[in-house]
Amino acid sequence: LFVIGMIKIDKINLNYPILSQSNKELLKMSLCRFAGPLPNEVGNLCIAGHNYVNYKLFSRLNELEKNDIVQIYDYTGNKLDYVVYDKYEVEVDDLSCTSQDVGGKRIITLLTCNNVNGTRIVVKAKEKGTI
């Protein structure tokens, strides 16, 4: 287990380390890599986090909208900006959003639970300046 990067989203006052793996205990501490490559590498980096009612972790993820900026720092400190292009909800067992079929692009997928209706909130962002 180690920290593989940082995620920063100014709009929702979010700034957390990204842990290299994901399990119930680790998700209580921080945001975790659920699937995909290391930060800022080609592929679909899927980051999971709890939706607490205290504004911690991904509790404000639902406030993100198209064109919002997600900043990802890799373990060497290099930063890439990603632009939100989609937000939707899926059933808890629908993991299609973790697909690595991204056509050689850098994609970020942020996942958390919707505490109201039991679905999963998915926010997709692509590297700024890419189509």
PDB file of C-alpha atoms in Angstrom:
ATOM      1  CA  LEU A   1       0.000   0.000   0.000  1.00  0.00           C
ATOM      2  CA  PHE A   2       1.298   3.433  -0.901  1.00  0.00           C
ATOM      3  CA  VAL A   3       0.199   6.870  -2.049  1.00  0.00           C
ATOM      4  CA  ILE A   4       0.283   7.022  -5.855  1.00  0.00           C
ATOM      5  CA  GLY A   5      -0.778  10.645  -6.278  1.00  0.00           C
ATOM      6  CA  MET A   6      -3.085  13.449  -5.205  1.00  0.00           C
ATOM      7  CA  ILE A   7      -6.467  14.642  -6.425  1.00  0.00           C
ATOM      8  CA  LYS A   8      -7.513  18.267  -6.097  1.00  0.00           C
ATOM      9  CA  ILE A   9     -10.890  19.742  -7.097  1.00  0.00           C
ATOM     10  CA  ASP A  10     -11.093  23.401  -6.121  1.00  0.00           C
ATOM     11  CA  LYS A  11     -14.825  23.720  -6.867  1.00  0.00           C
ATOM     12  CA  ILE A  12     -15.738  21.316  -4.052  1.00  0.00           C
ATOM     13  CA  ASN A  13     -12.746  22.052  -1.793  1.00  0.00           C
ATOM     14  CA  LEU A  14     -11.324  18.550  -2.262  1.00  0.00           C
ATOM     15  CA  ASN A  15      -7.648  17.665  -1.804  1.00  0.00           C
ATOM     16  CA  TYR A  16      -6.697  14.068  -0.926  1.00  0.00           C
ATOM     17  CA  PRO A  17      -3.996  11.490  -1.516  1.00  0.00           C
ATOM     18  CA  ILE A  18      -4.897   8.609  -3.828  1.00  0.00           C
ATOM     19  CA  LEU A  19      -4.066   5.227  -2.290  1.00  0.00           C
ATOM     20  CA  SER A  20      -2.704   2.457  -4.533  1.00  0.00           C
ATOM     21  CA  GLN A  21      -5.432  -0.058  -3.701  1.00  0.00           C
ATOM     22  CA  SER A  22      -9.006  -0.172  -2.510  1.00  0.00           C
ATOM     23  CA  ASN A  23     -10.716  -2.035   0.322  1.00  0.00           C
ATOM     24  CA  LYS A  24     -13.234  -1.289   3.065  1.00  0.00           C
ATOM     25  CA  GLU A  25     -10.624  -0.124   5.591  1.00  0.00           C
ATOM     26  CA  LEU A  26      -8.620   2.007   3.143  1.00  0.00           C
ATOM     27  CA  LEU A  27     -11.770   3.719   1.872  1.00  0.00           C
ATOM     28  CA  LYS A  28     -12.370   4.982   5.416  1.00  0.00           C
ATOM     29  CA  MET A  29      -9.011   6.807   5.263  1.00  0.00           C
ATOM     30  CA  SER A  30      -8.803   8.336   1.820  1.00  0.00           C
ATOM     31  CA  LEU A  31      -9.634   8.032  -1.868  1.00  0.00           C
ATOM     32  CA  CYS A  32      -8.481   4.806  -3.500  1.00  0.00           C
ATOM     33  CA  ARG A  33      -7.547   3.533  -6.942  1.00  0.00           C
ATOM     34  CA  PHE A  34     -10.341   1.127  -7.825  1.00  0.00           C
ATOM     35  CA  ALA A  35      -9.138   0.199 -11.325  1.00  0.00           C
ATOM     36  CA  GLY A  36      -6.871   1.380 -14.101  1.00  0.00           C
ATOM     37  CA  PRO A  37      -3.370   2.811 -14.465  1.00  0.00           C
ATOM     38  CA  LEU A  38      -1.284   4.977 -12.174  1.00  0.00           C
ATOM     39  CA  PRO A  39      -2.169   8.703 -12.164  1.00  0.00           C
ATOM     40  CA  ASN A  40      -1.654  10.582 -15.451  1.00  0.00           C
ATOM     41  CA  GLU A  41      -0.831   7.456 -17.438  1.00  0.00           C
ATOM     42  CA  VAL A  42      -2.846   6.399 -20.484  1.00  0.00           C
ATOM     43  CA  GLY A  43      -6.024   4.577 -19.529  1.00  0.00           C
ATOM     44  CA  ASN A  44      -9.036   5.029 -17.276  1.00  0.00           C
ATOM     45  CA  LEU A  45      -7.937   5.729 -13.699  1.00  0.00           C
ATOM     46  CA  CYS A  46     -10.959   4.919 -11.526  1.00  0.00           C
ATOM     47  CA  ILE A  47     -10.924   6.532  -8.091  1.00  0.00           C
ATOM     48  CA  ALA A  48     -13.427   5.448  -5.433  1.00  0.00           C
ATOM     49  CA  GLY A  49     -14.340   7.348  -2.300  1.00  0.00           C
ATOM     50  CA  HIS A  50     -16.941   7.371   0.428  1.00  0.00           C
ATOM     51  CA  ASN A  51     -19.839   9.806   0.386  1.00  0.00           C
ATOM     52  CA  TYR A  52     -19.911  10.970   3.998  1.00  0.00           C
ATOM     53  CA  VAL A  53     -22.435  13.544   5.231  1.00  0.00           C
ATOM     54  CA  ASN A  54     -19.623  15.660   6.757  1.00  0.00           C
ATOM     55  CA  TYR A  55     -18.322  17.060   3.440  1.00  0.00           C
ATOM     56  CA  LYS A  56     -15.299  14.737   3.568  1.00  0.00           C
ATOM     57  CA  LEU A  57     -13.923  12.587   0.731  1.00  0.00           C
ATOM     58  CA  PHE A  58     -16.417  12.383  -2.198  1.00  0.00           C
ATOM     59  CA  SER A  59     -19.434  13.770  -0.283  1.00  0.00           C
ATOM     60  CA  ARG A  60     -19.727  16.743  -2.688  1.00  0.00           C
ATOM     61  CA  LEU A  61     -19.007  14.843  -5.924  1.00  0.00           C
ATOM     62  CA  ASN A  62     -22.614  15.360  -7.064  1.00  0.00           C
ATOM     63  CA  GLU A  63     -21.935  19.141  -7.275  1.00  0.00           C
ATOM     64  CA  LEU A  64     -19.538  18.704 -10.193  1.00  0.00           C
ATOM     65  CA  GLU A  65     -20.749  19.716 -13.650  1.00  0.00           C
ATOM     66  CA  LYS A  66     -19.482  19.587 -17.216  1.00  0.00           C
ATOM     67  CA  ASN A  67     -16.292  21.607 -17.779  1.00  0.00           C
ATOM     68  CA  ASP A  68     -15.278  21.592 -14.090  1.00  0.00           C
ATOM     69  CA  ILE A  69     -11.559  20.937 -13.558  1.00  0.00           C
ATOM     70  CA  VAL A  70     -10.095  17.944 -11.720  1.00  0.00           C
ATOM     71  CA  GLN A  71      -6.365  18.161 -11.012  1.00  0.00           C
ATOM     72  CA  ILE A  72      -4.366  14.947 -10.680  1.00  0.00           C
ATOM     73  CA  TYR A  73      -0.786  14.905  -9.403  1.00  0.00           C
ATOM     74  CA  ASP A  74       1.309  11.800  -9.981  1.00  0.00           C
ATOM     75  CA  TYR A  75       3.826  10.510  -7.435  1.00  0.00           C
ATOM     76  CA  THR A  76       6.594  12.705  -8.911  1.00  0.00           C
ATOM     77  CA  GLY A  77       4.482  15.839  -8.438  1.00  0.00           C
ATOM     78  CA  ASN A  78       3.585  16.402 -12.098  1.00  0.00           C
ATOM     79  CA  LYS A  79       0.061  17.788 -12.492  1.00  0.00           C
ATOM     80  CA  LEU A  80      -2.447  17.239 -15.283  1.00  0.00           C
ATOM     81  CA  ASP A  81      -5.809  18.991 -15.563  1.00  0.00           C
ATOM     82  CA  TYR A  82      -8.869  16.947 -16.495  1.00  0.00           C
ATOM     83  CA  VAL A  83     -12.207  18.379 -17.642  1.00  0.00           C
ATOM     84  CA  VAL A  84     -15.501  16.831 -16.525  1.00  0.00           C
ATOM     85  CA  TYR A  85     -17.488  15.672 -19.557  1.00  0.00           C
ATOM     86  CA  ASP A  86     -20.122  13.379 -18.087  1.00  0.00           C
ATOM     87  CA  LYS A  87     -21.951  12.625 -14.832  1.00  0.00           C
ATOM     88  CA  TYR A  88     -24.513   9.894 -14.322  1.00  0.00           C
ATOM     89  CA  GLU A  89     -25.730   7.242 -11.902  1.00  0.00           C
ATOM     90  CA  VAL A  90     -25.571   3.462 -12.237  1.00  0.00           C
ATOM     91  CA  GLU A  91     -26.660   0.469 -10.211  1.00  0.00           C
ATOM     92  CA  VAL A  92     -24.073  -0.612  -7.637  1.00  0.00           C
ATOM     93  CA  ASP A  93     -23.098  -3.729  -9.603  1.00  0.00           C
ATOM     94  CA  ASP A  94     -22.641  -1.859 -12.932  1.00  0.00           C
ATOM     95  CA  LEU A  95     -18.880  -1.505 -13.404  1.00  0.00           C
ATOM     96  CA  SER A  96     -18.970  -0.614 -17.116  1.00  0.00           C
ATOM     97  CA  CYS A  97     -17.559   2.832 -16.215  1.00  0.00           C
ATOM     98  CA  THR A  98     -14.249   1.161 -15.283  1.00  0.00           C
ATOM     99  CA  SER A  99     -13.593  -0.007 -18.875  1.00  0.00           C
ATOM    100  CA  GLN A 100     -10.015   0.497 -20.028  1.00  0.00           C
ATOM    101  CA  ASP A 101     -11.095   0.849 -23.681  1.00  0.00           C
ATOM    102  CA  VAL A 102     -10.246   4.567 -23.911  1.00  0.00           C
ATOM    103  CA  GLY A 103      -8.509   4.777 -27.295  1.00  0.00           C
ATOM    104  CA  GLY A 104      -5.107   5.739 -25.927  1.00  0.00           C
ATOM    105  CA  LYS A 105      -6.423   8.688 -23.899  1.00  0.00           C
ATOM    106  CA  ARG A 106      -6.107   9.673 -20.259  1.00  0.00           C
ATOM    107  CA  ILE A 107      -9.474   9.440 -18.489  1.00  0.00           C
ATOM    108  CA  ILE A 108     -10.436   9.852 -14.838  1.00  0.00           C
ATOM    109  CA  THR A 109     -13.536   8.154 -13.422  1.00  0.00           C
ATOM    110  CA  LEU A 110     -14.671   9.211  -9.942  1.00  0.00           C
ATOM    111  CA  LEU A 111     -17.036   6.857  -8.109  1.00  0.00           C
ATOM    112  CA  THR A 112     -19.079   7.225  -4.935  1.00  0.00           C
ATOM    113  CA  CYS A 113     -22.397   6.071  -3.509  1.00  0.00           C
ATOM    114  CA  ASN A 114     -25.656   7.968  -3.688  1.00  0.00           C
ATOM    115  CA  ASN A 115     -26.780   7.685  -0.067  1.00  0.00           C
ATOM    116  CA  VAL A 116     -30.371   8.587  -0.938  1.00  0.00           C
ATOM    117  CA  ASN A 117     -31.303   5.960  -3.516  1.00  0.00           C
ATOM    118  CA  GLY A 118     -28.483   3.393  -3.222  1.00  0.00           C
ATOM    119  CA  THR A 119     -27.044   3.893  -6.695  1.00  0.00           C
ATOM    120  CA  ARG A 120     -23.482   4.866  -7.615  1.00  0.00           C
ATOM    121  CA  ILE A 121     -22.555   8.364  -8.801  1.00  0.00           C
ATOM    122  CA  VAL A 122     -20.053   8.379 -11.671  1.00  0.00           C
ATOM    123  CA  VAL A 123     -18.133  11.467 -12.823  1.00  0.00           C
ATOM    124  CA  LYS A 124     -15.982  11.155 -15.956  1.00  0.00           C
ATOM    125  CA  ALA A 125     -13.216  13.608 -16.870  1.00  0.00           C
ATOM    126  CA  LYS A 126     -10.737  13.663 -19.765  1.00  0.00           C
ATOM    127  CA  GLU A 127      -7.316  15.204 -20.047  1.00  0.00           C
ATOM    128  CA  LYS A 128      -7.673  18.932 -20.795  1.00  0.00           C
ATOM    129  CA  GLY A 129      -6.953  19.733 -24.420  1.00  0.00           C
ATOM    130  CA  THR A 130      -7.899  16.276 -25.729  1.00  0.00           C
ATOM    131  CA  ILE A 131     -11.006  15.430 -27.675  1.00  0.00           C
TER     132      ILE A 131
END
